XYZ file of C-alpha atoms in Angstrom:
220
model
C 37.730 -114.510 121.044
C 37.131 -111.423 123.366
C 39.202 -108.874 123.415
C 42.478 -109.033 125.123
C 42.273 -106.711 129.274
C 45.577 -104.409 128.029
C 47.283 -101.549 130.761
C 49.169 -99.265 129.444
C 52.530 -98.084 130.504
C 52.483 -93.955 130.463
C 55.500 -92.072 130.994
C 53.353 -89.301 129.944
C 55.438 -89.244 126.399
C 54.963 -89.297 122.741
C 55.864 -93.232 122.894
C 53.689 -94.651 125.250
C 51.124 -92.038 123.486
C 51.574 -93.858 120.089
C 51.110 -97.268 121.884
C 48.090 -96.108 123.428
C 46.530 -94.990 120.096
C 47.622 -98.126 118.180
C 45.590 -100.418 120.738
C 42.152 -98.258 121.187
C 42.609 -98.662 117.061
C 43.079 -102.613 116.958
C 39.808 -104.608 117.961
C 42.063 -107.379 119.098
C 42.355 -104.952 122.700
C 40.532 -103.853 125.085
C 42.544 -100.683 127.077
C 41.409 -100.986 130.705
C 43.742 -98.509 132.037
C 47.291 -96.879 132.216
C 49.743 -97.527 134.921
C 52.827 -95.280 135.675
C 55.485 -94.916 138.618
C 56.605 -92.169 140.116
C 59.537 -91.142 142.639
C 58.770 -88.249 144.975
C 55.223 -86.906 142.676
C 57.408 -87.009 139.581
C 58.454 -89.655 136.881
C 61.834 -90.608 136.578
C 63.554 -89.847 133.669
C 60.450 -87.856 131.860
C 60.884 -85.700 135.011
C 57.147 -85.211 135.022
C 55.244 -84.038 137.891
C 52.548 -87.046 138.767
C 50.187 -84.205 138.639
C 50.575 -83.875 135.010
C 50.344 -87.266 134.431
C 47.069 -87.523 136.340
C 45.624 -84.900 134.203
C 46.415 -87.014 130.836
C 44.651 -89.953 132.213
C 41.648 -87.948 133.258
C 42.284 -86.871 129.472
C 42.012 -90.197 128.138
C 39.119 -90.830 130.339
C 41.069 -94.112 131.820
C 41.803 -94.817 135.091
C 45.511 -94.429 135.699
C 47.703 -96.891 138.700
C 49.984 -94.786 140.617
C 52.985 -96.657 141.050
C 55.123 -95.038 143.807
C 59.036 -96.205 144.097
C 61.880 -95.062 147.059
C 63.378 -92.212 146.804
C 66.884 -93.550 146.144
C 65.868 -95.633 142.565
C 65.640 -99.555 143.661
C 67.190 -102.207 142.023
C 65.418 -103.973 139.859
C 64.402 -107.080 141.866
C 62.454 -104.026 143.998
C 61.240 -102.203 141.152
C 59.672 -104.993 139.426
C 58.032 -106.613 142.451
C 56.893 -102.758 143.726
C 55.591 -103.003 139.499
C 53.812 -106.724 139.901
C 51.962 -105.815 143.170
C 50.785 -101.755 142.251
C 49.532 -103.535 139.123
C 48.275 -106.890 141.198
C 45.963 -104.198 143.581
C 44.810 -102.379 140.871
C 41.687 -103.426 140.777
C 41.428 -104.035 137.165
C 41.140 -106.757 134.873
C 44.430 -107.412 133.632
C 45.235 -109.804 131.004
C 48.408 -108.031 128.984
C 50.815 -105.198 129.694
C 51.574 -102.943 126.650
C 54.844 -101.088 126.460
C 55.952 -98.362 124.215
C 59.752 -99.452 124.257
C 61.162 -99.492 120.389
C 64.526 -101.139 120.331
C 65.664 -104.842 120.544
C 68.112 -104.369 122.736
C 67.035 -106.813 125.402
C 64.559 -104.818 126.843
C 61.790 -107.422 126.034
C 63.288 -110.379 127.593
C 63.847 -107.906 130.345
C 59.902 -106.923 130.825
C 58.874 -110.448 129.755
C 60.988 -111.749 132.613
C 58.743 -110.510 135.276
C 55.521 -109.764 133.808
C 54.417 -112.793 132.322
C 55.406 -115.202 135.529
C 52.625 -112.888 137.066
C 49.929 -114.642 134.334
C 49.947 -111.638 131.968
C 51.068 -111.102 128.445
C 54.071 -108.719 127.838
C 53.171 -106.454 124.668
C 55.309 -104.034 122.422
C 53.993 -102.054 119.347
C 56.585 -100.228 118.242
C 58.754 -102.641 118.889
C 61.660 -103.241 116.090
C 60.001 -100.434 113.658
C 62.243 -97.907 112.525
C 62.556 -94.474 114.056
C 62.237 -92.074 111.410
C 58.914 -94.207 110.192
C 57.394 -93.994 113.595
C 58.372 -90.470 114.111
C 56.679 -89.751 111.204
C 53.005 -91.874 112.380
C 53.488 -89.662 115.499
C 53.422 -86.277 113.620
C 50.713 -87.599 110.938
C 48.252 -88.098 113.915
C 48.412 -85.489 115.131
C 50.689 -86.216 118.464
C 51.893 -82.824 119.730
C 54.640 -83.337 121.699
C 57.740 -80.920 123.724
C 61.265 -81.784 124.556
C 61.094 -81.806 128.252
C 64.131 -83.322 129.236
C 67.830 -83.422 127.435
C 70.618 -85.650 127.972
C 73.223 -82.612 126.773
C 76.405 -85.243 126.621
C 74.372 -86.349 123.526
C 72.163 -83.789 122.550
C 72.627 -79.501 122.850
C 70.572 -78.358 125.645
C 69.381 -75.470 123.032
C 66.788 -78.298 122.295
C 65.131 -78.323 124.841
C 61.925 -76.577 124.920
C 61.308 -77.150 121.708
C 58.106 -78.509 119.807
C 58.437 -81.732 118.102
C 58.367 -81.476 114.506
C 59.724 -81.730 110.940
C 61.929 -79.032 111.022
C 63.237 -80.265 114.369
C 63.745 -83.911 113.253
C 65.130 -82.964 109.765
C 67.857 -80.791 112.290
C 69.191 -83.423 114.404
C 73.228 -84.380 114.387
C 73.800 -87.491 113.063
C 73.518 -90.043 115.454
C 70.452 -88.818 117.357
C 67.946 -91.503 117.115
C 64.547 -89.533 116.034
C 62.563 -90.540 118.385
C 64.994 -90.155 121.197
C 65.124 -93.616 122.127
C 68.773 -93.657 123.226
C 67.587 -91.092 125.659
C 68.992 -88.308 124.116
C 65.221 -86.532 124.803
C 62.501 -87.565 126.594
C 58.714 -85.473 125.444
C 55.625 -84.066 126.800
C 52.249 -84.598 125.182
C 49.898 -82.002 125.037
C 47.587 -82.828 122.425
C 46.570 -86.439 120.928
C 43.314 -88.319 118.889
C 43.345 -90.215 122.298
C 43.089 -86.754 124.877
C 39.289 -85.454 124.836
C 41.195 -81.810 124.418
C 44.225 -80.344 124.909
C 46.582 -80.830 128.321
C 46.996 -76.789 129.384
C 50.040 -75.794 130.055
C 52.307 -73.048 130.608
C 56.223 -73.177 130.173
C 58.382 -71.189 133.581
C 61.860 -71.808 132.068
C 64.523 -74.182 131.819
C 66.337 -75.654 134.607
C 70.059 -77.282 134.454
C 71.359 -80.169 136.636
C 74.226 -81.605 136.303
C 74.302 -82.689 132.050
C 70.353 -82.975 132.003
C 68.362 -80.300 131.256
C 64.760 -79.821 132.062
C 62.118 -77.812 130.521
C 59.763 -76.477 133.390
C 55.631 -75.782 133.294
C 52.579 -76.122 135.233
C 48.843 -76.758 134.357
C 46.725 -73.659 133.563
């Protein structure tokens, strides 16, 4: 049985990262490419510039889909359709779509729901593992990985900025999922076993909207 067409979905953070790694690892997959959307050259919610982003990819040496969504977010009968036809016009040979959600909290059904009555299979690798375990795979392999974005009505804002790690797990309040996955934190990586070297970049402060705040940088 040949291995299965998989695209990737890259918010550019230590989950989709791990998911990424996992499949190049399994001989079961073949990786033909990473998709991501974007809103006005930057991903929601990561908050990274689609600049960035392209520079991973080129990293990976895969080809990466540029998803682009309206500026006000759409609802999700727009979002999934603008997902199906970016994906649809890619140009690649699609057979699955990997995602690096962790939780079963519905999200499964939800991506399931849309993806597979477009012919392809709906895949999650982390999903239903516990946190701390895979926040410990991400460390062991060397993931590096910054807290670019906190949601400060659950996490301090002193956090972000910081480099994940031990010492920064190990000093979480209770409550704060490890990996982030209630969005408390959303991540930047830098350096992987998947990048052919390390994303350059340098950090130009922190900036504060509303309860979010966002760790700042450009590519060197």
């Amino acid at each position: 049985m040949h291995p299965l067409k998989t695209i990737v979905s890259w918010s550019s953070g230590k989950d989709s990262t791990l998911t990424l790694i996992r499949l190049l690892d399994d001989t079961r997959y073949e990786v033909v490419g990473l998709f991501t959307t974007y809103v006005e050259d930057e991903v929601p919610f990561q908050a990274t510039p689609l600049e960035v982003v392209r520079a991973q990819a080129a990293l990976t040496g895969l080809p990466l889909v540029e998803i682009p969504l309206p500026a006000v977010f759409p609802s999700n009968e727009v979002y999934q359709s603008l997902v199906i036809e970016g994906l649809s016009k890619s140009g690649l040979a699609i057979e699955a779509v990997a995602f690096g959600d962790m939780f079963c909290n519905g999200i499964a059904d939800y991506r399931r729901s849309y993806i597979e009555p477009a012919g392809w299979q709906c895949l999650f690798p982390l999903m239903g593992q516990d946190s701390r375990l895979l926040a410990d795979e991400i460390l062991q392999r060397g993931i590096k990985t910054l807290l670019t974005t906190i949601d400060t009505s659950q996490l301090d804002g002193r956090f972000c900025g910081q480099w994940y790690s031990r010492a920064l797990i190990d000093s979480l309040p209770a409550g704060v999922d490890p990996c982030g996955e209630d969005g408390e934190f959303h991540t930047l990586v830098v350096e992987a076993p998947c990048f052919q070297r390390n994303l350059a970049i340098e950090l130009t402060g922190i900036e504060r909207q509303s309860r979010f705040h966002y760790q700042r940088y450009c590519l060197v």
